[in-house]
Short mmCIF file of C-alpha atoms in Angstrom, two decimals:
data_model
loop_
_atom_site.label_atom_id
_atom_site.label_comp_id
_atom_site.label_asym_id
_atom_site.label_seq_id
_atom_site.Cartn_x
_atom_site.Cartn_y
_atom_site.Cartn_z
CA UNK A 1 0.00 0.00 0.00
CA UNK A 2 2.87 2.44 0.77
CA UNK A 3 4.74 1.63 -2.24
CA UNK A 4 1.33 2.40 -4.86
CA UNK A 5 0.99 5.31 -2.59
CA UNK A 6 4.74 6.59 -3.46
CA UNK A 7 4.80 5.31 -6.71
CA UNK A 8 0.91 7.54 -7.33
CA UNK A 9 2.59 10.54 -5.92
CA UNK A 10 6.21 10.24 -7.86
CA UNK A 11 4.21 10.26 -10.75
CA UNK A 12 1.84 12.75 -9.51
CA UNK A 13 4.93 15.28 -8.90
CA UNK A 14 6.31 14.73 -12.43
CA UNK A 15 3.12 14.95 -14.46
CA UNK A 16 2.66 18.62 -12.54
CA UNK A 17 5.99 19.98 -13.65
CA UNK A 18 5.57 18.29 -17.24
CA UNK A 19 2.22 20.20 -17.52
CA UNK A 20 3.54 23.16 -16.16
CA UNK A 21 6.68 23.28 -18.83
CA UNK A 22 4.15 22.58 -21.05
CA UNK A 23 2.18 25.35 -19.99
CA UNK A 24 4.63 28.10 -19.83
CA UNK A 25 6.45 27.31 -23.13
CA UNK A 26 2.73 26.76 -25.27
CA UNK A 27 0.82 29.94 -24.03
CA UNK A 28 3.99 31.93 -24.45
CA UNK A 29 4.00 31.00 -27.84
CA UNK A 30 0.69 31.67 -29.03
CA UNK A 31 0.79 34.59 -27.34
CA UNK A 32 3.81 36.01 -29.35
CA UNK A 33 1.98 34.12 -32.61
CA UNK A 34 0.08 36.90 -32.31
CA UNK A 35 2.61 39.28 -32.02
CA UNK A 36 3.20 40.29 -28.45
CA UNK A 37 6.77 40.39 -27.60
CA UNK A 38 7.99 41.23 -24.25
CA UNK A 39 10.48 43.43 -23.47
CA UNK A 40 14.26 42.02 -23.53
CA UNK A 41 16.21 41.13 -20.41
CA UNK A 42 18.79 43.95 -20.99
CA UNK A 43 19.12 46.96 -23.12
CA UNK A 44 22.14 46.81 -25.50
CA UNK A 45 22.14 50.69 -25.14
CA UNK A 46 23.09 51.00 -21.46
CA UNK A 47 26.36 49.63 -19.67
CA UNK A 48 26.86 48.22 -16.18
CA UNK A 49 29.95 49.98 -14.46
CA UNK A 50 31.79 50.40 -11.61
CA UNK A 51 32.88 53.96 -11.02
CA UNK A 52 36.96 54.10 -10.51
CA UNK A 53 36.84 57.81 -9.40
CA UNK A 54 34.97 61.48 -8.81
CA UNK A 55 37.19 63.82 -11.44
CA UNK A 56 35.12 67.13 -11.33
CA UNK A 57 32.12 68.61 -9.82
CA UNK A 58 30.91 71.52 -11.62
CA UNK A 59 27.62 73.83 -10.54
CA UNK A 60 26.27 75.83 -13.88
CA UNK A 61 23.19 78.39 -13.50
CA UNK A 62 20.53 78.58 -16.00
CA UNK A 63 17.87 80.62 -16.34
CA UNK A 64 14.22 79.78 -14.21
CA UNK A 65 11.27 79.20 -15.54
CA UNK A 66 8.98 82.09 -16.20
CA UNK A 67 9.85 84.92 -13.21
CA UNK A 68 10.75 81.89 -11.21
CA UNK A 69 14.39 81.36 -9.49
CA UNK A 70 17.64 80.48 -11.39
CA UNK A 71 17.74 76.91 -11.85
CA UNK A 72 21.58 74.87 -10.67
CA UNK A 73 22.64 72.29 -12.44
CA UNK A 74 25.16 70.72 -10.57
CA UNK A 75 27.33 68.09 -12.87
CA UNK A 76 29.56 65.09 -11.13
CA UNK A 77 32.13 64.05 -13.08
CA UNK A 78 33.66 60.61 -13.30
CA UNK A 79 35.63 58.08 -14.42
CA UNK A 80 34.00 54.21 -14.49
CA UNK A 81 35.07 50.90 -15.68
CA UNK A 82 32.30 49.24 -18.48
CA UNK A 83 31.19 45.58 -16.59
CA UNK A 84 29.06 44.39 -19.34
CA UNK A 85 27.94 44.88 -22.99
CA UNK A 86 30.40 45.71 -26.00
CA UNK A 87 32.49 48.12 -24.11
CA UNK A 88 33.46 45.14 -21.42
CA UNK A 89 36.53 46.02 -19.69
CA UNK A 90 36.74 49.71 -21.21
CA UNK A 91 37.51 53.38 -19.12
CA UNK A 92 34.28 55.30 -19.87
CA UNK A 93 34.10 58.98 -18.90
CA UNK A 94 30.85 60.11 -17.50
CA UNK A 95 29.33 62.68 -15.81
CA UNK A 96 26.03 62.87 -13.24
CA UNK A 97 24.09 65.78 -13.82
CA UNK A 98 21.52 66.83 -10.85
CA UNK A 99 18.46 69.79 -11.67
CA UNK A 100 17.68 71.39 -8.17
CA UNK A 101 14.57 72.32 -9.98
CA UNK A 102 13.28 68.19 -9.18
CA UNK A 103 13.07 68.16 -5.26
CA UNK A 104 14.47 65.02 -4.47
CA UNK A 105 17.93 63.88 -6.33
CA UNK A 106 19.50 60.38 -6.95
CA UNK A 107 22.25 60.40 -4.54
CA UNK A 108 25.58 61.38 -5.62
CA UNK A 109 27.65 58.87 -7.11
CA UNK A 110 30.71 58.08 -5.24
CA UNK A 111 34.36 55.69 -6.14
CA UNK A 112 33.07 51.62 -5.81
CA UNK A 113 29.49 52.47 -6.92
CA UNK A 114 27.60 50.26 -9.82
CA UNK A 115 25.73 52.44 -12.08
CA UNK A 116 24.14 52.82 -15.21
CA UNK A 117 25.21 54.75 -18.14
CA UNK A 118 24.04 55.72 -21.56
CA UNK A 119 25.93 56.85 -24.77
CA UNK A 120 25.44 61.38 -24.82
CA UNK A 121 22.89 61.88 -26.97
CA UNK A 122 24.53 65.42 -27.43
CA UNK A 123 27.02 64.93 -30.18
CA UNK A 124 29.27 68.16 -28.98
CA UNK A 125 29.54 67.18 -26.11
CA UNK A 126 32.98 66.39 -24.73
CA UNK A 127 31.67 63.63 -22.20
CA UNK A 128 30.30 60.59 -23.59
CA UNK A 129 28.62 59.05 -21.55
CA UNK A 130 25.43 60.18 -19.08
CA UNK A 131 24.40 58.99 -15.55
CA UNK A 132 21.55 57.04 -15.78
CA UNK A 133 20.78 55.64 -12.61
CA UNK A 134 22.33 52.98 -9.81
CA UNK A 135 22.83 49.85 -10.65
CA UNK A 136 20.07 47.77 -8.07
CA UNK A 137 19.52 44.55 -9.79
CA UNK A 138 22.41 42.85 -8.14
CA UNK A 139 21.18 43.76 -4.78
CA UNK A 140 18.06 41.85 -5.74
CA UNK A 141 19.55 39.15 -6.54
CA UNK A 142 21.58 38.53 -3.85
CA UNK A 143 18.53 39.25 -1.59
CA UNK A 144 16.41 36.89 -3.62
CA UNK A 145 19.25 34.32 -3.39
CA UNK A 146 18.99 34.18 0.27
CA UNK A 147 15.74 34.31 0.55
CA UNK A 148 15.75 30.85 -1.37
CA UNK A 149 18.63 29.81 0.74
CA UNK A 150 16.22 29.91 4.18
CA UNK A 151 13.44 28.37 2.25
CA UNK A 152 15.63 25.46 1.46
CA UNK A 153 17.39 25.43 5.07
CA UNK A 154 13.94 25.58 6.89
CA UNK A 155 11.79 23.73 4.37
CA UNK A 156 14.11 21.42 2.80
CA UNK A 157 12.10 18.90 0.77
CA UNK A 158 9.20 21.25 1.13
CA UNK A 159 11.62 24.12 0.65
CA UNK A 160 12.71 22.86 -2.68
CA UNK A 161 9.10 22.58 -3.97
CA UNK A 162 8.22 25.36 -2.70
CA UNK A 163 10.77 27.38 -5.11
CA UNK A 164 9.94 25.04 -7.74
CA UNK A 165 6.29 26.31 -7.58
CA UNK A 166 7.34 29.83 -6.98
CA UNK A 167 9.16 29.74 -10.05
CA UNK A 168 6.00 28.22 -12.17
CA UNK A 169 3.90 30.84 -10.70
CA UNK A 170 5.96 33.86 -11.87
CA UNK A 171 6.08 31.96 -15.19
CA UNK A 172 2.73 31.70 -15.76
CA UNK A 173 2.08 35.43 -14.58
CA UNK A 174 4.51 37.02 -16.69
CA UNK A 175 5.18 34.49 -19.84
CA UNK A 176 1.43 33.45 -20.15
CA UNK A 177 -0.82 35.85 -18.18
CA UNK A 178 0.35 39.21 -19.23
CA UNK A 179 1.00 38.60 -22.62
CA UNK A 180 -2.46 36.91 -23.53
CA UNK A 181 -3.65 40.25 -21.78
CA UNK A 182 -1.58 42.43 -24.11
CA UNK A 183 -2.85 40.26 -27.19
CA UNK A 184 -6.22 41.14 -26.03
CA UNK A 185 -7.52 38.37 -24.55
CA UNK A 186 -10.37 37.84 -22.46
CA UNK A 187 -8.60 39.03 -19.13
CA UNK A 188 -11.48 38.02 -17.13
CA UNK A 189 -11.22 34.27 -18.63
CA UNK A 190 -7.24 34.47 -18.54
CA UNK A 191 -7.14 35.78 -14.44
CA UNK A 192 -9.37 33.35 -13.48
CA UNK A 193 -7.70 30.33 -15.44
CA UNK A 194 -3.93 31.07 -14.43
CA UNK A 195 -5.20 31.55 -10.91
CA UNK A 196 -6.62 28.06 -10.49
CA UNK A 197 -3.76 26.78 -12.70
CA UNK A 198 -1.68 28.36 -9.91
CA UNK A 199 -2.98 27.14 -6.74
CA UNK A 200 -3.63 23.63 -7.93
CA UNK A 201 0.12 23.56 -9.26
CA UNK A 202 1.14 25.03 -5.87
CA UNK A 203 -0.30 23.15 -4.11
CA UNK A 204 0.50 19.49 -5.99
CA UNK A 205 4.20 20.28 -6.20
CA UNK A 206 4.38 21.16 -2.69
CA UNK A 207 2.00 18.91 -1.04
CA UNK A 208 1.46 16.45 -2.90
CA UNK A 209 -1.61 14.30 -3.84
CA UNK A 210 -3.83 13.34 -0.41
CA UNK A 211 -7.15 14.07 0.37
CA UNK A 212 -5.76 17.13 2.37
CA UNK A 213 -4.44 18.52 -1.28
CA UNK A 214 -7.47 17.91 -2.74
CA UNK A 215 -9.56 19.26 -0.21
CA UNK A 216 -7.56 22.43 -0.21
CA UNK A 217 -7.63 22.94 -3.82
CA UNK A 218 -11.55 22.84 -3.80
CA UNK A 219 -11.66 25.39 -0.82
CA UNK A 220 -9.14 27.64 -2.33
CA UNK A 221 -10.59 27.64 -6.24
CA UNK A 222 -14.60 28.19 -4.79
CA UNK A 223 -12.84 31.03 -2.79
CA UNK A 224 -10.69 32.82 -6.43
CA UNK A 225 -14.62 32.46 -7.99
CA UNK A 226 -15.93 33.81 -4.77
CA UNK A 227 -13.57 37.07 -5.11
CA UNK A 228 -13.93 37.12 -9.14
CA UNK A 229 -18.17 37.45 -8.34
CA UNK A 230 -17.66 39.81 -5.98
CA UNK A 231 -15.29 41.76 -8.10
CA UNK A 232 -17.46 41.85 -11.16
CA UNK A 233 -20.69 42.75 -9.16
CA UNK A 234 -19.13 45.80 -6.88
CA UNK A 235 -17.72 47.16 -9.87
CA UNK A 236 -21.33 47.00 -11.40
CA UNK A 237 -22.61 48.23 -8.58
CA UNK A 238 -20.31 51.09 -7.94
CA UNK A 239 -20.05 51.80 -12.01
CA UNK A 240 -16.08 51.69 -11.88
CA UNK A 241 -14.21 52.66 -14.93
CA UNK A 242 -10.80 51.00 -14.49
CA UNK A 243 -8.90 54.56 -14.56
CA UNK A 244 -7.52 54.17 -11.82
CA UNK A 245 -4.07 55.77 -12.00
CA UNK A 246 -1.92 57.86 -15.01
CA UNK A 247 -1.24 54.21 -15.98
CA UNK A 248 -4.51 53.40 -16.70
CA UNK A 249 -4.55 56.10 -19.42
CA UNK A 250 -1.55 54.61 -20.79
CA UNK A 251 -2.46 51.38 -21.33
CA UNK A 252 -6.04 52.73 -22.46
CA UNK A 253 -3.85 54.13 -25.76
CA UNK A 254 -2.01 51.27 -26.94
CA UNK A 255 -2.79 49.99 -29.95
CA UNK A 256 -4.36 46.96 -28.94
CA UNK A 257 -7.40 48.05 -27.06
CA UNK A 258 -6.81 46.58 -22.92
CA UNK A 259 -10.07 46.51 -20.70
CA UNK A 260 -9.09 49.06 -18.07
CA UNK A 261 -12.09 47.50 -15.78
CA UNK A 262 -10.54 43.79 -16.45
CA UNK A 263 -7.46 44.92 -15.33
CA UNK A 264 -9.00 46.11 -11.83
CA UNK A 265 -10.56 42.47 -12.08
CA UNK A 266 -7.47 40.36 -12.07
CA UNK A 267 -5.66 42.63 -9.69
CA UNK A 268 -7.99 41.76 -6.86
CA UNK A 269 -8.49 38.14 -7.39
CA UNK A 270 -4.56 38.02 -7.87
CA UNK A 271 -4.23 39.51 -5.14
CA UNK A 272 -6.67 37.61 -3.30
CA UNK A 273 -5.49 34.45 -4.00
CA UNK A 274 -2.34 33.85 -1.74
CA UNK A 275 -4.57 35.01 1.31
CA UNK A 276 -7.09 32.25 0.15
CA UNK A 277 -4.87 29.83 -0.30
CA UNK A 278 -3.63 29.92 3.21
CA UNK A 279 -6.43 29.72 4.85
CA UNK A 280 -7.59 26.71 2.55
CA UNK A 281 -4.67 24.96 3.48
CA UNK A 282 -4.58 25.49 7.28
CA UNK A 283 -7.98 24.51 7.48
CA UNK A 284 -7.72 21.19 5.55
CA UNK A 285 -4.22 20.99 7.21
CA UNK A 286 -5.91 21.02 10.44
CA UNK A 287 -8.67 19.06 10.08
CA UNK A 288 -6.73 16.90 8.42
CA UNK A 289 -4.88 16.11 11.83
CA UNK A 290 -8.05 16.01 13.83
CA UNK A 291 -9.05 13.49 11.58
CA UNK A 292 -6.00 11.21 12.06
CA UNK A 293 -5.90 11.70 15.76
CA UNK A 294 -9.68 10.72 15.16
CA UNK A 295 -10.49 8.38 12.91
CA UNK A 296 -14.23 8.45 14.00
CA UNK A 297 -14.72 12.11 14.37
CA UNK A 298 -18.26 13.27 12.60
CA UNK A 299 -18.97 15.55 9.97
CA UNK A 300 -20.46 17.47 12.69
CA UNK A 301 -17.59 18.02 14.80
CA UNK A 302 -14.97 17.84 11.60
CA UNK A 303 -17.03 20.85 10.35
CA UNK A 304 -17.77 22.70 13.64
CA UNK A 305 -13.85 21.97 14.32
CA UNK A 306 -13.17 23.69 11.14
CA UNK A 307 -15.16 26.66 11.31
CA UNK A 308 -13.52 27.21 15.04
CA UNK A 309 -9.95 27.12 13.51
CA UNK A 310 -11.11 29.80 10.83
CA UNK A 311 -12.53 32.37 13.33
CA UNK A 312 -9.10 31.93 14.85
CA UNK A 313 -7.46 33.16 11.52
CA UNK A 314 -9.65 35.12 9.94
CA UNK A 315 -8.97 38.52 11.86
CA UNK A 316 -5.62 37.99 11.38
CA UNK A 317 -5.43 37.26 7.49
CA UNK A 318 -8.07 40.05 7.12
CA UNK A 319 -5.44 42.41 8.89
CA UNK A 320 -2.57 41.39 6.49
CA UNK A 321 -4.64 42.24 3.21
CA UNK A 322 -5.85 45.69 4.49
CA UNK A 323 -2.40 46.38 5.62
CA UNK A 324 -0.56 44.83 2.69
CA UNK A 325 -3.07 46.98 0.49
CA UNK A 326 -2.54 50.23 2.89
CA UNK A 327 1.43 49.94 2.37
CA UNK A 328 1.39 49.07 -1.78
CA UNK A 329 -0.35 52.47 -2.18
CA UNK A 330 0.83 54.58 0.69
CA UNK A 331 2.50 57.33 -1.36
CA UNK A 332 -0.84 57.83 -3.15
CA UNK A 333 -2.43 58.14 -0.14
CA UNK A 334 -0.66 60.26 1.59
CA UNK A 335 -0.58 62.64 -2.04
CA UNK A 336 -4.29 62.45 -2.01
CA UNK A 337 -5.10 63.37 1.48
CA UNK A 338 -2.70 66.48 1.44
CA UNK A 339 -5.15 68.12 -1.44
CA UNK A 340 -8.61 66.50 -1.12
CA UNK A 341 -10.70 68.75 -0.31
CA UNK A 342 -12.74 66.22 2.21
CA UNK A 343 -12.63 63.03 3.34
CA UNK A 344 -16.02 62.49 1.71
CA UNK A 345 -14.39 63.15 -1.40
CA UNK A 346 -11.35 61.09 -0.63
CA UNK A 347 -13.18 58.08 -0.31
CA UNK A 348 -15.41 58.71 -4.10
CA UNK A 349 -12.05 58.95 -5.80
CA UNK A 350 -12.05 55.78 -8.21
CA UNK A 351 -8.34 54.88 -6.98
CA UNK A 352 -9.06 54.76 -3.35
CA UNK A 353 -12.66 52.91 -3.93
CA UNK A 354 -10.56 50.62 -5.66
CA UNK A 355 -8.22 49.81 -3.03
CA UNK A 356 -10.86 49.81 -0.50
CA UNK A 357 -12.48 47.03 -2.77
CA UNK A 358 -9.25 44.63 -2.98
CA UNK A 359 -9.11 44.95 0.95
CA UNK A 360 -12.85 44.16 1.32
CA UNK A 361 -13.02 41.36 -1.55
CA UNK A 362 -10.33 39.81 -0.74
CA UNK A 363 -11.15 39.54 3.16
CA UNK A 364 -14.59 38.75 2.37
CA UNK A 365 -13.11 36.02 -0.13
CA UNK A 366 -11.25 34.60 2.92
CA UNK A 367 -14.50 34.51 5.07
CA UNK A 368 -15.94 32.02 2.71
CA UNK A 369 -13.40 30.02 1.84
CA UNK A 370 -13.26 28.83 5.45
CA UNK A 371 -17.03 27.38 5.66
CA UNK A 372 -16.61 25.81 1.98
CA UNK A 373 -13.42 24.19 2.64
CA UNK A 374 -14.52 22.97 6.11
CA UNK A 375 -17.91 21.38 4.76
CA UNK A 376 -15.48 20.02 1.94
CA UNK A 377 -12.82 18.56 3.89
CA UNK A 378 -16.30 17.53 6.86
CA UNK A 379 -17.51 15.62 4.06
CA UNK A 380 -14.36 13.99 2.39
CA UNK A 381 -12.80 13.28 6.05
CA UNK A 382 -15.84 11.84 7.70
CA UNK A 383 -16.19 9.41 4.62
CA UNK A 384 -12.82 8.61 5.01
CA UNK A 385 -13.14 8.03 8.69
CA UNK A 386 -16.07 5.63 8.10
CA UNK A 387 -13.30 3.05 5.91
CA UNK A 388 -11.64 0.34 7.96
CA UNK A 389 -8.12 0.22 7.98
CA UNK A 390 -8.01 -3.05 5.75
CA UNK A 391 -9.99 -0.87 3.56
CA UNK A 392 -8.31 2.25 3.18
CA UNK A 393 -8.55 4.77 0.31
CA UNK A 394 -5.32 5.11 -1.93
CA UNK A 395 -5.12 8.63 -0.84
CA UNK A 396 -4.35 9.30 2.44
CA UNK A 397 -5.59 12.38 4.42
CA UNK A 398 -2.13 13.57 5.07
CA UNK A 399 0.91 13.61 3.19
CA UNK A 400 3.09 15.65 5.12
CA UNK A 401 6.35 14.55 3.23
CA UNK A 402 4.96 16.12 -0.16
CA UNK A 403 5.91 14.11 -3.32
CA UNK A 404 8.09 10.81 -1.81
CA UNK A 405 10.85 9.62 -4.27
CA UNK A 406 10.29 12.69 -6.18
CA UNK A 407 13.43 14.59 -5.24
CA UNK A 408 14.48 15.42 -8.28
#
């Protein structure tokens, strides 16, 4: 019985990531069949380099604007080595230039900084190349590198899947997701497809198949189609427009027509969805437990069990989406508040009903996934409890190791 059980999940675990691949590299394709391209890793036009040392610092006045003050330009010069591109290896001379007329200024660059730079568009010129800006990528990486490293130290087997499903879920989002979008899709359609392709992915590779899984997948998909209702009836409701922000009117002029209102769509159930998934998982996690600590618990108690665990999380996973949503768009906020004119017309401005609405969807998304996934996992649990052991399902209620034999 163990052995089918390991052998079901090895094969389980593979057919996931061969779906996946399959996935990612298909819908990326037919997406650029259509003629979508995304934007290339790096720009051929810009260099990596290290700056070597500060040569000059020059401060030239030009005349204000209008009857306004005289305006300093204030021009670092320096000398850098090229790290990357054509000019590998290469002294480049450069110079920072910072306007006093813009507020806040990048700082100013200094010897051992990585920076940008950018051929002088200005042919007379006797410096050749411009500032562009820091250098910050490599910082993210090695961030991101050890943020894998304590997901792999801490979650080992898990760990490992966990990345692995990471990795498919950016994938999906950005070689699938946004380019069907940009192709002009049916965002709607696409949002809610690549989120349930996303949580069921997530949650094979890093769980593997049980009853638990299972369980949790049905909880956290009736909770993404909870939040896409919702969505689609408060923006009915409220008679949102999408333009939400100056990037709404940008995208609103490309060529290929995007729905500004589907956009405000997928960013709420995208951003529901981790929340959901959580709490889908803890509560078929838990019961899960209950159940094999009690093989003849009830539906009744499984469910009332269930329901108890999800008060005890709900105020808590409510708090993180408010606050999560709070702290994305704090600058706009704060902008906002300083010149509205009342708080009653603060809270009619489209961008800050829309916020409002990803907070409220998204906790009211959680708030029903807990009953649905407890009456699910009630109902799958309590059948399984009623089995004896000689007669035990394939599928387990708990698979805590995730895919066995399937470290790859």
């Amino acid at each position: 019985m163990l052995h089918r059980f390991r052998n079901r999940q090895f094969l389980c675990y593979w057919a996931t990531l061969l779906c996946s691949i399959l996935l990612l590299i298909l819908g990326n394709r037919l997406a650029h069949a259509t003629g979508v391209t995304l934007p290339p890793f790096s720009d051929p036009s810009f260099f990596t380099a290290r700056v070597l040392s500060i040569t000059d610092e020059q401060i030239i006045e030009q005349p204000g604007f209008g009857d306004g003050d005289a305006v300093y330009l204030t021009e670092r010069h320096f000398i850098a080595t090229a790290l990357s591109g054509t000019l590998d290896g290469r002294t480049l001379y450069a110079v920072q230039q910072l306007d006093s007329y813009q507020p806040v200024q990048p700082a100013p660059v200094e010897e051992g900084d990585l920076v940008l730079l950018y051929p002088n568009p200005d042919p007379s010129s006797s410096v050749p190349f411009l500032f562009s800006d820091y250098q910050r990528s490599k910082g993210i990486g090695i961030f991101c590198v050890i943020f894998l490293g304590l997901l792999l130290v801490f979650g080992r087997k898990k760990g490992f899947n966990t990345i692995v499903a990471l990795i498919f879920t950016c994938g999906a989002v950005f070689l699938v997701f946004l380019p069907w979008v940009l192709a002009g899709a049916n965002i709607y359609l696409c949002a809610i497809l690549i989120c349930i392709y996303v949580v069921a992915s997530t949650l094979l590779l890093v769980d593997g198949l049980s009853a638990k899984t299972l369980v949790a997948i049905c909880g956290c998909a009736a909770g993404v189609l909870t939040a896409a209702a919702l969505a689609v009836l408060l923006s009915q409701i409220l008679k949102l427009s999408g333009l939400t922000s100056q990037e709404s009117i940008f995208l609103s002029q490309l060529a290929v027509p995007i729905d500004l209102l589907g956009v405000v769509f997928a960013g709420i159930i995208i951003g529901a969805m981790g929340a959901v998934m959580d709490v889908a998982m803890s509560v078929a996690s838990a019961l899960s437990e209950l159940h094999e600590k009690a093989r003849d618990a009830s539906f009744r108690s499984l469910f009332s069990s269930g329901i108890q665990i999800g008060r005890d999380m709900m105020s808590t996973m409510a708090n993180t989406l408010v606050l999560a949503y709070i702290g994305s768009s704090l600058t706009s906020v704060l902008l906002l508040t300083t010149y509205a004119s009342s708080v009653f017309q603060l809270l009619n401005l489209e961008m800050i009903v829309t916020e409002i609405l990803q907070a409220i969807i998204g906790s009211m998304a959680i708030l029903l996934t807990i009953p649905i996934t407890s009456l699910i996992a009630a109902r799958v649990y309590s059948r399984l409890g009623q089995n004896s052991p000689e007669n035990a399902p394939a599928l387990p209620p708990n698979a805590d190791e995730g895919p066995a034999g399937s470290q790859p």
